[in-house]
PDB file of N, CA and C in Angstrom:
ATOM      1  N   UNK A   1      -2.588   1.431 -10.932  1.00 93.00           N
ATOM      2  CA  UNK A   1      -2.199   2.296  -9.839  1.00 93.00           C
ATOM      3  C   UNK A   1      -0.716   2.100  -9.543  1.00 93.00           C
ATOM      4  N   UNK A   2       0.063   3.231  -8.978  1.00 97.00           N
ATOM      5  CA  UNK A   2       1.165   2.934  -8.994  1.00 97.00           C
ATOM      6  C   UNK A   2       1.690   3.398  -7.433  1.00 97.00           C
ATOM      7  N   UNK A   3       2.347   2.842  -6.859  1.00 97.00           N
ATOM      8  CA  UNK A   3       2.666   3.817  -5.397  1.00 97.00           C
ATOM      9  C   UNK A   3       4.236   3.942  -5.489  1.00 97.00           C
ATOM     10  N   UNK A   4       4.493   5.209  -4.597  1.00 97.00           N
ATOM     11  CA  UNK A   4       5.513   5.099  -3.662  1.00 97.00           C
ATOM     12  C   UNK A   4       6.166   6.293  -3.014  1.00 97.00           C
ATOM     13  N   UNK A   5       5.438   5.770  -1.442  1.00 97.00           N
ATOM     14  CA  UNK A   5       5.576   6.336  -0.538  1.00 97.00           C
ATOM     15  C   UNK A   5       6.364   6.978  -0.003  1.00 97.00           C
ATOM     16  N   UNK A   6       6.619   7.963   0.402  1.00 96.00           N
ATOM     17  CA  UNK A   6       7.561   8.624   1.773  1.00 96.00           C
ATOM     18  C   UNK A   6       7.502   9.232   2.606  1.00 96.00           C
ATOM     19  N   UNK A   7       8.301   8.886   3.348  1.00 97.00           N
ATOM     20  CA  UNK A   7       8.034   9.758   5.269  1.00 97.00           C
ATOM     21  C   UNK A   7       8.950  10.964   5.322  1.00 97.00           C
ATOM     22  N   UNK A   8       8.509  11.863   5.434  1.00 96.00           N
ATOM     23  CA  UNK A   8       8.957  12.865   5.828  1.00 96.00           C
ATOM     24  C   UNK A   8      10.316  12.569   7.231  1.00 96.00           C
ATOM     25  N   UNK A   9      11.170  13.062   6.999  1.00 94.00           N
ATOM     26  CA  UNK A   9      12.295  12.825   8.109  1.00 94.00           C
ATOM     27  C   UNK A   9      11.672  13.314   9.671  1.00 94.00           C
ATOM     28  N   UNK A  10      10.358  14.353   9.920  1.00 97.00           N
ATOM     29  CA  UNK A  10       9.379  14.397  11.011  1.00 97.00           C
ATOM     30  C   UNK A  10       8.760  13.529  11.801  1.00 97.00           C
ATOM     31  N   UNK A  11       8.495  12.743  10.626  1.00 97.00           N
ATOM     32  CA  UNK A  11       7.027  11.988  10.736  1.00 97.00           C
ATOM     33  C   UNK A  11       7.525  10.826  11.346  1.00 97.00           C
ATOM     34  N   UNK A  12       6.304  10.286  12.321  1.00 97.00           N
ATOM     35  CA  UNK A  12       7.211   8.667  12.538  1.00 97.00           C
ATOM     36  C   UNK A  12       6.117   7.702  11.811  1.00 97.00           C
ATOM     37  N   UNK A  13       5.191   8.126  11.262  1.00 98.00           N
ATOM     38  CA  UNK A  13       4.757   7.209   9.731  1.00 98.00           C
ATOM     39  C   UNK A  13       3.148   8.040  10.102  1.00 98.00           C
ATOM     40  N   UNK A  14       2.459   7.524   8.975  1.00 98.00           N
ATOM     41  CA  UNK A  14       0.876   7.750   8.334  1.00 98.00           C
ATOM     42  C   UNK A  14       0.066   6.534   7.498  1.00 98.00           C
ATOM     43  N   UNK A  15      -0.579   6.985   7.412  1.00 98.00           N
ATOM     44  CA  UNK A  15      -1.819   5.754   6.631  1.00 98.00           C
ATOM     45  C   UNK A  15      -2.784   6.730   5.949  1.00 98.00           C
ATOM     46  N   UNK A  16      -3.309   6.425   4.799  1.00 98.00           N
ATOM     47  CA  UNK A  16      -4.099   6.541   4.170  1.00 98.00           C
ATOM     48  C   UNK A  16      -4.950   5.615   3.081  1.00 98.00           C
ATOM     49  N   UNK A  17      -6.398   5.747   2.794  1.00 98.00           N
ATOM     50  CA  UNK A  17      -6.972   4.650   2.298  1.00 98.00           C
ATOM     51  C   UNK A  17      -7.117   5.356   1.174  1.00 98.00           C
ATOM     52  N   UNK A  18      -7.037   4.428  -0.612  1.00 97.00           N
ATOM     53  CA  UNK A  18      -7.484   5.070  -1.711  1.00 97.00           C
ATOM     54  C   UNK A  18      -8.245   4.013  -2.248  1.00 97.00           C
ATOM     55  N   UNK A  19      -9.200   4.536  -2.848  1.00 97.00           N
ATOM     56  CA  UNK A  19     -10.413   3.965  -3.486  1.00 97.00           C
ATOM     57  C   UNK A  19     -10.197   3.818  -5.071  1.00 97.00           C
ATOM     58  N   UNK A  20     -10.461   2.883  -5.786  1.00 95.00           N
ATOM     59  CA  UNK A  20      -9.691   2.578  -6.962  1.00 95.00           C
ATOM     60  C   UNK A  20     -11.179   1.693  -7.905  1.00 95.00           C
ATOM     61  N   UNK A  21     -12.401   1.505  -8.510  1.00 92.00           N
ATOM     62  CA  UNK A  21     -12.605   0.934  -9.223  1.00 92.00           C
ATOM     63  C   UNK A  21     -13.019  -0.127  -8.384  1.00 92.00           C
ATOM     64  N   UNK A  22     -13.997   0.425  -7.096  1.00 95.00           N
ATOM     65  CA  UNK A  22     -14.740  -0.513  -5.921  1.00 95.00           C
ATOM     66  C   UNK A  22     -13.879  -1.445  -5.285  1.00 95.00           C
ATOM     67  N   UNK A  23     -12.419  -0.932  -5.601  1.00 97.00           N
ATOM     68  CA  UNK A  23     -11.556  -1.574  -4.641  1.00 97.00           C
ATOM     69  C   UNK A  23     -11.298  -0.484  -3.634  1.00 97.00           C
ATOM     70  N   UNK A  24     -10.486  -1.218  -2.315  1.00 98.00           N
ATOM     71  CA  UNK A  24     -10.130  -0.048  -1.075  1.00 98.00           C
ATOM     72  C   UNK A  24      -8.922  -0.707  -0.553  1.00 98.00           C
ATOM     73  N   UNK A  25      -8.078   0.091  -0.911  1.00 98.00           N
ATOM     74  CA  UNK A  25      -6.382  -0.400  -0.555  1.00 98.00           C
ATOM     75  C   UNK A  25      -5.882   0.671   0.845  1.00 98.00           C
ATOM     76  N   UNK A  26      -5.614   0.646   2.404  1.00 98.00           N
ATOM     77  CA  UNK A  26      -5.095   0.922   2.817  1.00 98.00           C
ATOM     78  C   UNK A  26      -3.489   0.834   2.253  1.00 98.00           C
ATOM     79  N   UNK A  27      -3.110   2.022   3.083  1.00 98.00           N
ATOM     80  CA  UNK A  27      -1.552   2.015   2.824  1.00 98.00           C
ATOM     81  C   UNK A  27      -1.132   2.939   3.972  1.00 98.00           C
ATOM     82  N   UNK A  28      -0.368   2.188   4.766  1.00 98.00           N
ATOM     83  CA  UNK A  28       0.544   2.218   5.765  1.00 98.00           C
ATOM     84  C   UNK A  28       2.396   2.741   5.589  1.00 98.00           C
ATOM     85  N   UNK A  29       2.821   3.523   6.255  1.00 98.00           N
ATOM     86  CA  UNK A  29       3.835   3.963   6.203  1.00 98.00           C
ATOM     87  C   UNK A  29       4.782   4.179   7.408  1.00 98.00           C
ATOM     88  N   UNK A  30       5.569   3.897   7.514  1.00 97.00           N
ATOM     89  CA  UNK A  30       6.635   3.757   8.459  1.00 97.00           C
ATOM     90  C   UNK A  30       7.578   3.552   8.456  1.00 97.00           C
ATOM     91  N   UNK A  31       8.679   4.262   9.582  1.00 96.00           N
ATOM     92  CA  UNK A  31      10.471   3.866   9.126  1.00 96.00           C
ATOM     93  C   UNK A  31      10.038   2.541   8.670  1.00 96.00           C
ATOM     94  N   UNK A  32       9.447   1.983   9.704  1.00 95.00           N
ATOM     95  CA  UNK A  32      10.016   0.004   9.076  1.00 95.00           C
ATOM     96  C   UNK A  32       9.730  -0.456   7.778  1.00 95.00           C
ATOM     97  N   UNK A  33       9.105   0.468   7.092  1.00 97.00           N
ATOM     98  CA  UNK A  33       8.038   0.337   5.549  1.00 97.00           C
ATOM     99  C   UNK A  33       7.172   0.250   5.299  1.00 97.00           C
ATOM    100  N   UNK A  34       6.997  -0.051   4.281  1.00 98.00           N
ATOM    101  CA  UNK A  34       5.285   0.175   4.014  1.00 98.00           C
ATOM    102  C   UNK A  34       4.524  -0.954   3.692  1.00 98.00           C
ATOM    103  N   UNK A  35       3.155  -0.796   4.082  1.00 98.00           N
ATOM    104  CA  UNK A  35       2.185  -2.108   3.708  1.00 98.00           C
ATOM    105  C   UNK A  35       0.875  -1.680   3.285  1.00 98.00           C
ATOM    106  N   UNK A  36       0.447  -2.619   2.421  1.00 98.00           N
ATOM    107  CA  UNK A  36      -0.798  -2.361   1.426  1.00 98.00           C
ATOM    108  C   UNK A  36      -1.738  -3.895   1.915  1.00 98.00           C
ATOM    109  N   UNK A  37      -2.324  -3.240   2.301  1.00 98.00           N
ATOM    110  CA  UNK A  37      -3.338  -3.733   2.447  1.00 98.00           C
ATOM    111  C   UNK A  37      -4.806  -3.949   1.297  1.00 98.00           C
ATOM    112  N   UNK A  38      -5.560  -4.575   0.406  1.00 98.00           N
ATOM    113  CA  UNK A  38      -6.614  -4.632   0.192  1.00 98.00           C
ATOM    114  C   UNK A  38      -7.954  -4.946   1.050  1.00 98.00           C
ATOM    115  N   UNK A  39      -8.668  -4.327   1.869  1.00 98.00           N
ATOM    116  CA  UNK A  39      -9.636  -4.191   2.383  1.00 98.00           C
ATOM    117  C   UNK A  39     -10.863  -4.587   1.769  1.00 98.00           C
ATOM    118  N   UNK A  40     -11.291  -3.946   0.681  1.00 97.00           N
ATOM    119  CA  UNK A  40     -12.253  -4.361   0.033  1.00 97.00           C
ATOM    120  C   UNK A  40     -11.928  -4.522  -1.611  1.00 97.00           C
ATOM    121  N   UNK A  41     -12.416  -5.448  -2.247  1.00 97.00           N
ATOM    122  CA  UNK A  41     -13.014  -5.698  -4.128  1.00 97.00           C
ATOM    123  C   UNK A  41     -11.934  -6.362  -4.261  1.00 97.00           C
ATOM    124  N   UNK A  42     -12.441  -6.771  -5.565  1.00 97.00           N
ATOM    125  CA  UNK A  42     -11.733  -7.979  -5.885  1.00 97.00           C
ATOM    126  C   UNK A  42      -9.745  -8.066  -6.200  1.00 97.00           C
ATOM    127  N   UNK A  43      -9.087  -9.140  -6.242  1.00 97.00           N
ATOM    128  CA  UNK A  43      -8.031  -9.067  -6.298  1.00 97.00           C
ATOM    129  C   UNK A  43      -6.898  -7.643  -7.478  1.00 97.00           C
ATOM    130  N   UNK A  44      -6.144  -7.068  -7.275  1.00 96.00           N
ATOM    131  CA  UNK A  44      -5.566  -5.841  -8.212  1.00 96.00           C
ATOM    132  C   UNK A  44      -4.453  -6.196  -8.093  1.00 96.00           C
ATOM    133  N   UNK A  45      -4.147  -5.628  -9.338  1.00 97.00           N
ATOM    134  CA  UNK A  45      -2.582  -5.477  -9.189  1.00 97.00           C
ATOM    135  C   UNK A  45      -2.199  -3.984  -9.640  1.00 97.00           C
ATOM    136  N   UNK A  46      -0.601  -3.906  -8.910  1.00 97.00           N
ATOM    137  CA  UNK A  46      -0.513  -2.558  -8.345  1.00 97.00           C
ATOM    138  C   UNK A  46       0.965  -2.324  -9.013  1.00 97.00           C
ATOM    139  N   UNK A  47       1.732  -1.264  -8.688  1.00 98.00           N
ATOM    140  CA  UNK A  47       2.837  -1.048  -9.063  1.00 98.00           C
ATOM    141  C   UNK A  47       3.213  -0.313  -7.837  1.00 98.00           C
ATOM    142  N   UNK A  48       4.315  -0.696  -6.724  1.00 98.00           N
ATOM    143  CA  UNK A  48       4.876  -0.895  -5.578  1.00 98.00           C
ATOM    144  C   UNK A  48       6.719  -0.063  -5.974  1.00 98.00           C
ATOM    145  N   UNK A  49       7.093   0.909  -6.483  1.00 97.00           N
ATOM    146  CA  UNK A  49       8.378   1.675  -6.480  1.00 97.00           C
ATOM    147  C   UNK A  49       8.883   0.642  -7.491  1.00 97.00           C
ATOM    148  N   UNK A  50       7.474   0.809  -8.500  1.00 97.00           N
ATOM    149  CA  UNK A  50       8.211   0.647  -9.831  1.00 97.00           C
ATOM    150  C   UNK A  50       8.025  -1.226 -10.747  1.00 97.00           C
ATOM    151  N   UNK A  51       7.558  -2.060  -9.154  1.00 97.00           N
ATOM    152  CA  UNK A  51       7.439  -3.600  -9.391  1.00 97.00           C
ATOM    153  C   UNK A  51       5.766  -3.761  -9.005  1.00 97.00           C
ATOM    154  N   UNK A  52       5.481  -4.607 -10.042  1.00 98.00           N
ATOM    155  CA  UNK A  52       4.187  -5.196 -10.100  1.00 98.00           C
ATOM    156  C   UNK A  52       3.683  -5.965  -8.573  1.00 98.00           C
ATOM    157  N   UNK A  53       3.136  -5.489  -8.309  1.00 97.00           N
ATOM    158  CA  UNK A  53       2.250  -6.573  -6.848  1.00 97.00           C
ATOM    159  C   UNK A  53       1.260  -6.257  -7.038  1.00 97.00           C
ATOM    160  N   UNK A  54       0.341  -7.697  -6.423  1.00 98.00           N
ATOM    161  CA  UNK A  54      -0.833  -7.960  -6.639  1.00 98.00           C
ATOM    162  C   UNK A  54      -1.391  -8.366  -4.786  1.00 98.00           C
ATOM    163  N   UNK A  55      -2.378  -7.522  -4.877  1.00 98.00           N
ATOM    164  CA  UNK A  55      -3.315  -7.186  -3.533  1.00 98.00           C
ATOM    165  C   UNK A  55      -4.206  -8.414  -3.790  1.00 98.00           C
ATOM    166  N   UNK A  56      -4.448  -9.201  -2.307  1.00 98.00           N
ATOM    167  CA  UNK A  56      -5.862  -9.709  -2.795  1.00 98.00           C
ATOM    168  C   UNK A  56      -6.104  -9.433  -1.013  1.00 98.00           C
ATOM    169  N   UNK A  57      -7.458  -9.556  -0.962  1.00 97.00           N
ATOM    170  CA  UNK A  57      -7.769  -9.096   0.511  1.00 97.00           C
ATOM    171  C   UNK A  57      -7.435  -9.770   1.603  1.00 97.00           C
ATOM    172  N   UNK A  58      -7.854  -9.050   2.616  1.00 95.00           N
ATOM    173  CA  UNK A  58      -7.332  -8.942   3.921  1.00 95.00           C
ATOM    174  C   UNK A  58      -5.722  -9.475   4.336  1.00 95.00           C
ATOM    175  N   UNK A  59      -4.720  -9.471   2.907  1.00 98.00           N
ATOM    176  CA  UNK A  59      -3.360 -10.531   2.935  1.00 98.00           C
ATOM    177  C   UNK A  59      -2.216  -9.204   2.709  1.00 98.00           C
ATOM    178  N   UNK A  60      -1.571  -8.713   3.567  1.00 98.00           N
ATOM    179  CA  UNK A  60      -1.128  -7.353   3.489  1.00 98.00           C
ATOM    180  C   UNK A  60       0.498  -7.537   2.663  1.00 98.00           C
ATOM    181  N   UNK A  61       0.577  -6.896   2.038  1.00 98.00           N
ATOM    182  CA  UNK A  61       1.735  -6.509   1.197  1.00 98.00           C
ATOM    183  C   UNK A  61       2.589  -6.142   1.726  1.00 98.00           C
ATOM    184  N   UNK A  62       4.052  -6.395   2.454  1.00 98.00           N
ATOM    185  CA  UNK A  62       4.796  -5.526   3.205  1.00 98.00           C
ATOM    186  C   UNK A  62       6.537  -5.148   2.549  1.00 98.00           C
ATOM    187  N   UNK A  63       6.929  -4.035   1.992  1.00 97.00           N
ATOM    188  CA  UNK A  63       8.077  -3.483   1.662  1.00 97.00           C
ATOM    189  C   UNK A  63       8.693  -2.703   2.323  1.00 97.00           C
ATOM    190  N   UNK A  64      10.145  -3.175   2.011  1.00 97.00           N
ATOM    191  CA  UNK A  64      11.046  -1.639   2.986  1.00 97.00           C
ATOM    192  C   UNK A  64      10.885  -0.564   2.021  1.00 97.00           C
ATOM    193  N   UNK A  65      11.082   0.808   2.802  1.00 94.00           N
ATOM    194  CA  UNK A  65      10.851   1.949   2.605  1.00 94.00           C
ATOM    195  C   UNK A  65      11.808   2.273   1.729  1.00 94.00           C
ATOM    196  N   UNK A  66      11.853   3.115   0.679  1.00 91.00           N
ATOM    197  CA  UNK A  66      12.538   3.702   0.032  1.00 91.00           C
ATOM    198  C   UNK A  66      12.447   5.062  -0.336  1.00 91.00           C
TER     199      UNK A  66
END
């Protein structure tokens, strides 16, 4: 999976959850940046604007926005 997010110059941020292979990754968005959350299944790794990160649950991922 690969992310990367953006806010609309409107928006003052959003969230959405994606389901991946009985995993469940929230993802959070905001001027301040973004955070990934793993919610549920086992540990993943992800691709974050291009760099490898690895989710393991309930331990939230947090990047500035780009």
């Amino acid at each position: 999976l690969q992310f990367a997010p953006m806010l609309p110059a409107a928006w003052q941020g959003y969230h959405c959850h994606v389901a991946y292979c009985g995993a469940r990754v929230r993802i959070d968005v905001t001027a301040q940046g973004v955070c990934l959350t793993l919610e549920q299944g086992a540990p993943l790794r992800v691709r974050l604007y291009g760099t490898a990160v690895r989710l393991q649950k309930n331990r939230p991922v947090r990047r500035a926005l780009r």
